[in-house]
Short mmCIF file of C-alpha atoms (C1' of nucleotides) in Angstrom, two decimals:
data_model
loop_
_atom_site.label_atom_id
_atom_site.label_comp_id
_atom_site.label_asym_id
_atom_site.label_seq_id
_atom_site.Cartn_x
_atom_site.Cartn_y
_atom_site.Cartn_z
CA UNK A 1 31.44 4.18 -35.52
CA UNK A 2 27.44 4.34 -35.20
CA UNK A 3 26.15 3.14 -37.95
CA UNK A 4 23.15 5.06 -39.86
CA UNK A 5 19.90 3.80 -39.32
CA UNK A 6 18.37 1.49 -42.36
CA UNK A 7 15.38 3.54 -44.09
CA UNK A 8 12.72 1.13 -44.95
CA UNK A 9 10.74 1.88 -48.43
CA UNK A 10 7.36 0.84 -48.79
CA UNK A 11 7.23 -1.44 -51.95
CA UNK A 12 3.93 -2.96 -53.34
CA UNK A 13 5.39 -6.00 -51.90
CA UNK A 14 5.67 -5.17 -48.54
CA UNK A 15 2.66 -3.09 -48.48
CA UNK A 16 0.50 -6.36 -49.73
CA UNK A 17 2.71 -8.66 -47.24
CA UNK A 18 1.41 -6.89 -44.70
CA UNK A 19 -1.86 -6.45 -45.82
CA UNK A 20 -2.10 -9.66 -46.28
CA UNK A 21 -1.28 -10.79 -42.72
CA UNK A 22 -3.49 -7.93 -40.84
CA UNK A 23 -6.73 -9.25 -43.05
CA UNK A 24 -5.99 -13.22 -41.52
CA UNK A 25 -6.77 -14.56 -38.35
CA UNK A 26 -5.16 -17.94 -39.49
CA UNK A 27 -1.15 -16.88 -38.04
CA UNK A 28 0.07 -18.09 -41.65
CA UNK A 29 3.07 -19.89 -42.21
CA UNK A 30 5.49 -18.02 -45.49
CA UNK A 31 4.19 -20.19 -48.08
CA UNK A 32 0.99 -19.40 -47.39
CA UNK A 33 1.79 -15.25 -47.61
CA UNK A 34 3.45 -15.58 -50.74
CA UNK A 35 0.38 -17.54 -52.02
CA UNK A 36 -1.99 -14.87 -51.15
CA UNK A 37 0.22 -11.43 -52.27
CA UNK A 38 1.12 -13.84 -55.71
CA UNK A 39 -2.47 -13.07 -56.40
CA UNK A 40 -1.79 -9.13 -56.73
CA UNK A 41 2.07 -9.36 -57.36
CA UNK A 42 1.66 -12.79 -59.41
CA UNK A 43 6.17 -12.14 -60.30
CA UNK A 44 7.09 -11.73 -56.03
CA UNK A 45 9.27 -14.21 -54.90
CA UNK A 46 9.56 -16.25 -51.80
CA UNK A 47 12.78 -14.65 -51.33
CA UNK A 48 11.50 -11.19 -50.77
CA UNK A 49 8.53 -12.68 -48.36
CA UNK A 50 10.82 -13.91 -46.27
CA UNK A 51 13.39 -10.95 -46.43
CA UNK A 52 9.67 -8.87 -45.81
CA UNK A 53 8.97 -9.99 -43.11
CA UNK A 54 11.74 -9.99 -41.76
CA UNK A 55 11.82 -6.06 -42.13
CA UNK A 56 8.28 -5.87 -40.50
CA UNK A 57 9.69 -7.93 -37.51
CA UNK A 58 12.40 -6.01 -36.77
CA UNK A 59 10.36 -2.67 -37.34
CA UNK A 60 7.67 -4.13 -34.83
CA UNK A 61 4.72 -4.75 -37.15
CA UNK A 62 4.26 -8.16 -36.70
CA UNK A 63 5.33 -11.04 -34.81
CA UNK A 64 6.73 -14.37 -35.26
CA UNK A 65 5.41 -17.11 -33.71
CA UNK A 66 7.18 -21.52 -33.63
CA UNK A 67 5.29 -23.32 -31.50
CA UNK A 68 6.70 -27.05 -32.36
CA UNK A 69 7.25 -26.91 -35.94
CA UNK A 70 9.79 -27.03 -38.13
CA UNK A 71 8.49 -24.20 -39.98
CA UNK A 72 7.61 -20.68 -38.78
CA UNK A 73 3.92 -19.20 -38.68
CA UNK A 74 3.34 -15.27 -38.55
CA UNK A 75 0.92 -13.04 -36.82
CA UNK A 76 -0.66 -9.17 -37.79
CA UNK A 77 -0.76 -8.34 -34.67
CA UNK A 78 2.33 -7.21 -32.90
CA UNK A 79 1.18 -6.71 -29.44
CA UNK A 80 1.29 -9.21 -26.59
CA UNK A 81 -1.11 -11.69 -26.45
CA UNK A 82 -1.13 -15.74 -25.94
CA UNK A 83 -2.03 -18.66 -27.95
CA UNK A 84 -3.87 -21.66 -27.89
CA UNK A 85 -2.51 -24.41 -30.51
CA UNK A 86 -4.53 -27.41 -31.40
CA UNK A 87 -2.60 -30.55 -31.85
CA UNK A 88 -4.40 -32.04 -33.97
CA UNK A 89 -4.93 -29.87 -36.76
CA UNK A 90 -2.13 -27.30 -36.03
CA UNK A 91 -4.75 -24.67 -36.00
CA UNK A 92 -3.45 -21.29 -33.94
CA UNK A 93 -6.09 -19.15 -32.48
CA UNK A 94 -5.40 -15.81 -29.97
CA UNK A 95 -6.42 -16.14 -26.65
CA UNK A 96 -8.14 -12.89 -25.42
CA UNK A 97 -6.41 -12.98 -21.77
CA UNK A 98 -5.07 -10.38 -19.58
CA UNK A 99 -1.15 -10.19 -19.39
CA UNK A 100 0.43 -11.94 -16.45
CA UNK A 101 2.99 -8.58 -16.23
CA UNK A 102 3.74 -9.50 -12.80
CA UNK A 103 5.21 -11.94 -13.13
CA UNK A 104 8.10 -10.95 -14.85
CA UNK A 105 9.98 -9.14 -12.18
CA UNK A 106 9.93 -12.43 -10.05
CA UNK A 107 11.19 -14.04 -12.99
CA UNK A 108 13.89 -11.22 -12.87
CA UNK A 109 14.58 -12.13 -9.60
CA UNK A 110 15.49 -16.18 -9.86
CA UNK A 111 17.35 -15.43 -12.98
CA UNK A 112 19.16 -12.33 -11.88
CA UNK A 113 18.72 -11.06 -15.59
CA UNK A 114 16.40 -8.89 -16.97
CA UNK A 115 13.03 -9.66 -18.57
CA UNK A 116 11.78 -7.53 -21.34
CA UNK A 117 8.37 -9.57 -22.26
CA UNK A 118 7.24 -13.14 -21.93
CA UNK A 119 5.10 -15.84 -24.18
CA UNK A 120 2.44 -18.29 -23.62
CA UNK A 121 0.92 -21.00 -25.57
CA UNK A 122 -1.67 -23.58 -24.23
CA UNK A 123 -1.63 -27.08 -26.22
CA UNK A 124 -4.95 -29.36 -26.34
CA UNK A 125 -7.60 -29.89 -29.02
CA UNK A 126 -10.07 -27.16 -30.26
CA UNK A 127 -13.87 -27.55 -30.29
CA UNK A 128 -13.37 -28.97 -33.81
CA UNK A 129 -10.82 -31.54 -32.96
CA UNK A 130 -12.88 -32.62 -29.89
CA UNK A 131 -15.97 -34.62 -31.13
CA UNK B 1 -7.23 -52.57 -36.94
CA UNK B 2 -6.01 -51.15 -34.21
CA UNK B 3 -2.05 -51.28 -34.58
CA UNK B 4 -0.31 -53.40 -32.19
CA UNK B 5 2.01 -51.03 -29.61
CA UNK B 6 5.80 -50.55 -30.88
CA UNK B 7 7.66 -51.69 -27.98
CA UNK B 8 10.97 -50.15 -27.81
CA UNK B 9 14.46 -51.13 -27.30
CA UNK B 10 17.14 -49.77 -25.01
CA UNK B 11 20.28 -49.41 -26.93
CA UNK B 12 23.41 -47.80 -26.27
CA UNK B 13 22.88 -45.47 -28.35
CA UNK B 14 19.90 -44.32 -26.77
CA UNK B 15 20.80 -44.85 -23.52
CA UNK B 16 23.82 -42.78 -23.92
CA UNK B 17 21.72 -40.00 -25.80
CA UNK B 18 19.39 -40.13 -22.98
CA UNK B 19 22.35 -39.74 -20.21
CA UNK B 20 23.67 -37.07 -21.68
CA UNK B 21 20.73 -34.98 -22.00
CA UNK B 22 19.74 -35.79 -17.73
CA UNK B 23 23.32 -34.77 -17.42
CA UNK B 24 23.49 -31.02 -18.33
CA UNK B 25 21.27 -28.07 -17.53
CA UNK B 26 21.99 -26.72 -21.20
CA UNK B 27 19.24 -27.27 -23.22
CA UNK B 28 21.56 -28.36 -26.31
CA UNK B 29 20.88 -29.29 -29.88
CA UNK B 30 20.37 -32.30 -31.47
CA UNK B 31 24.43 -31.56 -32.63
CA UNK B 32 25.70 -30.76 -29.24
CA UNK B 33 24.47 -34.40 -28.30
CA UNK B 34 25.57 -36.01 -31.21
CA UNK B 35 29.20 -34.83 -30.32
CA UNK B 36 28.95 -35.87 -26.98
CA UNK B 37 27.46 -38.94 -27.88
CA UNK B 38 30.47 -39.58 -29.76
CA UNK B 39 32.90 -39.72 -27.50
CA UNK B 40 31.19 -42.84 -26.41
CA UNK B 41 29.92 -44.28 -29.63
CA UNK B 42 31.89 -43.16 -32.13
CA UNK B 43 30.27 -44.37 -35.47
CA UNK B 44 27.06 -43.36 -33.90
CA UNK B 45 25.54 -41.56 -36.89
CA UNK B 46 23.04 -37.60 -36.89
CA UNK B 47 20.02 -39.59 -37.86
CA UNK B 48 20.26 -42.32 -34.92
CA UNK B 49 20.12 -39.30 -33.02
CA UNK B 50 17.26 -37.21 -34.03
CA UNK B 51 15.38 -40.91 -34.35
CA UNK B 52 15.84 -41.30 -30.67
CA UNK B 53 15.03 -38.05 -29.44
CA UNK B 54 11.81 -38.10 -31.29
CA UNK B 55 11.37 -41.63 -29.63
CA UNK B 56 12.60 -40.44 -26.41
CA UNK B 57 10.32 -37.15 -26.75
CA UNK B 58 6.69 -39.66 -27.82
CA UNK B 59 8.07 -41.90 -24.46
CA UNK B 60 7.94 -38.65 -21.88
CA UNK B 61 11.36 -39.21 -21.10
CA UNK B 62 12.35 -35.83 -22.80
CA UNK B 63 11.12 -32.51 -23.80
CA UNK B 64 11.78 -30.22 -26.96
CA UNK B 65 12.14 -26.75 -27.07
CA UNK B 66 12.26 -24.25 -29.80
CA UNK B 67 11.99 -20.77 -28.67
CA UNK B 68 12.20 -18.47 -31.97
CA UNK B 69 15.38 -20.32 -33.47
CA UNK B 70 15.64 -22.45 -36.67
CA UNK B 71 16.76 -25.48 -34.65
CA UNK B 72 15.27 -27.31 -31.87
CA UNK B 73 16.61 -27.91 -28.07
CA UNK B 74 16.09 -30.48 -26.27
CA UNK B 75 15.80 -31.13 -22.18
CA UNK B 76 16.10 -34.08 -20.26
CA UNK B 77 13.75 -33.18 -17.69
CA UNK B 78 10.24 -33.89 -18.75
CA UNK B 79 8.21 -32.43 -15.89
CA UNK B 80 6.73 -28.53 -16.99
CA UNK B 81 8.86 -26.01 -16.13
CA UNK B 82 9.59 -22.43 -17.78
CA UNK B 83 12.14 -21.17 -19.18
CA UNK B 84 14.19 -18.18 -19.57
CA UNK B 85 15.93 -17.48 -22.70
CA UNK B 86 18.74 -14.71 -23.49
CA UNK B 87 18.39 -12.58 -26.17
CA UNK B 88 21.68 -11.77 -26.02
CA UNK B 89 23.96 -14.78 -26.15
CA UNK B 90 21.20 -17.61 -26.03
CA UNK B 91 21.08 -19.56 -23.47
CA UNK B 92 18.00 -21.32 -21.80
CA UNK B 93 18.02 -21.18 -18.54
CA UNK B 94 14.98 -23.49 -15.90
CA UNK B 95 12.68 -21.42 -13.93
CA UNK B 96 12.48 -22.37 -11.16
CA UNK B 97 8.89 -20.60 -10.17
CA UNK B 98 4.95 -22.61 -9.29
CA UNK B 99 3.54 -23.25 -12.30
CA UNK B 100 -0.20 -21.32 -13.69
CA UNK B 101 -2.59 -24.43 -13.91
CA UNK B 102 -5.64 -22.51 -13.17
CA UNK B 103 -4.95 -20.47 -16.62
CA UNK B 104 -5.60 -23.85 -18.38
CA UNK B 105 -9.57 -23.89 -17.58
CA UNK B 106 -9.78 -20.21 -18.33
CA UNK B 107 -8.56 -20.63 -21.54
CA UNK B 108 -10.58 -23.55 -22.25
CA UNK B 109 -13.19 -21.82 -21.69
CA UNK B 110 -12.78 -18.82 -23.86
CA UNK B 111 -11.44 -20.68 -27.26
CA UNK B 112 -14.11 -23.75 -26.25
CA UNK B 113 -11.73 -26.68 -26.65
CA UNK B 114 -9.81 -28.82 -23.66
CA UNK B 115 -6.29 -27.43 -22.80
CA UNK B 116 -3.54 -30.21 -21.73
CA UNK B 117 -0.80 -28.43 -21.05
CA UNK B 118 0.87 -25.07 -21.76
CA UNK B 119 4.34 -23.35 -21.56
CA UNK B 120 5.94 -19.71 -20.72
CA UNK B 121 9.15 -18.30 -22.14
CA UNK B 122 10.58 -15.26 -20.94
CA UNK B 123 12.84 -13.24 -22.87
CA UNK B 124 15.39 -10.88 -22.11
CA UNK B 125 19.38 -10.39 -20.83
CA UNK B 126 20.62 -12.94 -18.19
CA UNK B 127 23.31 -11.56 -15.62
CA UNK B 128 26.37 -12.46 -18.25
CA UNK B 129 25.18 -10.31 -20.67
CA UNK B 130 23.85 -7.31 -18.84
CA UNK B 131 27.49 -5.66 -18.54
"C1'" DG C 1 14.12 -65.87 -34.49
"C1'" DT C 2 11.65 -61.58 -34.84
"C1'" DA C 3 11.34 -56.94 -35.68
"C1'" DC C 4 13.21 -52.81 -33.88
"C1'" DG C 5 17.48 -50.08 -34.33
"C1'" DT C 6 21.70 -48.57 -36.71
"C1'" DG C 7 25.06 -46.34 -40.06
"C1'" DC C 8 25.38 -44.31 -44.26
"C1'" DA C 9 24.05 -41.38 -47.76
"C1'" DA C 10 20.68 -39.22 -50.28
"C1'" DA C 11 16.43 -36.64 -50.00
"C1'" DT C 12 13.30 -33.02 -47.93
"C1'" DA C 13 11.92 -28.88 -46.10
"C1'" DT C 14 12.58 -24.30 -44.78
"C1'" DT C 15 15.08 -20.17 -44.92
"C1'" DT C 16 18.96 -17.31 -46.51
"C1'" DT C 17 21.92 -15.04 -49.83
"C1'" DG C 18 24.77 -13.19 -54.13
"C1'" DC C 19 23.95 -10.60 -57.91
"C1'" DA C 20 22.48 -7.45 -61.53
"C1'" DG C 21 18.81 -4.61 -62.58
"C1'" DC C 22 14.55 -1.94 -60.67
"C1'" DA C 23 12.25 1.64 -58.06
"C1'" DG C 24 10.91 4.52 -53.76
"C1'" DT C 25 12.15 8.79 -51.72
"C1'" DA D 1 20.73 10.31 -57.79
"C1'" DC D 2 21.16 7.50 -54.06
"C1'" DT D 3 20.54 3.32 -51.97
"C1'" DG D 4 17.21 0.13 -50.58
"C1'" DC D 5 14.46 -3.57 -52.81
"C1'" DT D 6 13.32 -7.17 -56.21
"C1'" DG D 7 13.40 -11.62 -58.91
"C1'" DC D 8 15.97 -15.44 -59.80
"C1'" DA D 9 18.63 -19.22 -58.72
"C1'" DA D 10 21.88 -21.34 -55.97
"C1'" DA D 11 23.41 -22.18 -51.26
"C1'" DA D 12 22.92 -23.00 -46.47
"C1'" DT D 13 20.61 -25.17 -42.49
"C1'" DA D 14 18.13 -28.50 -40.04
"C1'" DT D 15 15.82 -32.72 -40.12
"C1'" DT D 16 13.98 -36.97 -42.24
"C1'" DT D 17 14.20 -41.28 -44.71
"C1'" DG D 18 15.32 -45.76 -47.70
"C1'" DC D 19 18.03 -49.54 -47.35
"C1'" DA D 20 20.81 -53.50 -45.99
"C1'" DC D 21 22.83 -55.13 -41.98
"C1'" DG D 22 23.15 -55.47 -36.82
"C1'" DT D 23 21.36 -56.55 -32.24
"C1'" DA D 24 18.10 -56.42 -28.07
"C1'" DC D 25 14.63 -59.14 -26.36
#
DNA sequence: GTACGTGCAAATATTTTGCAGCAGT
DNA sequence: ACTGCTGCAAAATATTTGCACGTAC
């Protein structure tokens, strides 16, 4: 028994969710989303931002990102790509590297697994933090 | 007013927390330790533990993980290392491959802050779970 | 003896979910 | 019309914290 694949409507909400996180460079935690789209959909709940993006996830529109916190952060852009996280004021920016691909099948090979993909994030202080 | 340094206390407790984490290659929870723990200190309580791993974790003793889950992990060897982690059934697994430090300066250079450290994840099926 | 650590329980913070009505296709 | 989606509120999950007592140094 295969089940049917979910069809995925696109509701004002969801539209504006993801609106909202393509426009931002800022890799926004929930609360901050639902802030934003309350602006043009002032009755959304948090419930269906979370339950949104969730949906975009899993359909490959965006990504989501925890790098040491207890809460999660999201990001527009769904293709690969690393980040550099301040640690002292949380700030996530995208670092505009090439892939390490290679990498990947030696990984493969210590394991004895498969890979599909592979993350990076670089801690230290940003050029604000630094003074 | 510089505040004078905490100086911390070896207790059982923490000893035994810290013991058990050097002791396994499984990257557990803050749970998983607390039942271990347990069996040794019985009326240990859930908050002794997370108090000690976030003491143990600001000492260097220990490192935590959390790689896309709502809960954290913990590991009981503090020198970098990557890891793999199975999309499939969970685990975390060491890699056991030279780490990038030359990547650190690059990306210093392009976001324009100072890089301490960074860490890799790779995702995908270990040999278990392959079929 | 001092002050850090502990157990306990209650509080916080973040995310998920049941349900009845709404709305995209 | 069918079935996915929404708002609301309550529940679930993971972690933190206040307090009075205990204990390492």
């Amino acid at each position: 028994m295969t089940n049917r694949p979910r069809i995925h409507r696109m509701t004002k909400q969801r539209q504006m969710i993801l609106e909202v996180l393509q426009n931002t460079k800022a890799h926004p935690t929930a609360d901050w989303i639902y802030e934003q789209v309350r602006q043009a959909v002032p009755r959304i709940s948090l419930g269906t931002v979370y339950r949104n993006l969730r949906v975009l996830k899993e359909m490959g529109d965006i990504q989501e990102l925890n790098y040491g916190s207890t809460y999660s952060r999201f990001d527009g852009n769904p293709a690969p790509h690393y980040h550099f996280v301040c640690q002292d004021c949380g700030k996530v920016m995208d670092i505009d590297l090439p892939l390490l691909t290679d990498y990947d099948e030696q990984v493969a090979g210590t394991v004895g697994g498969q890979v599909d993909f592979h993350r990076m994030e670089f801690y230290g202080n940003c050029s604000d933090c630094l003074t």
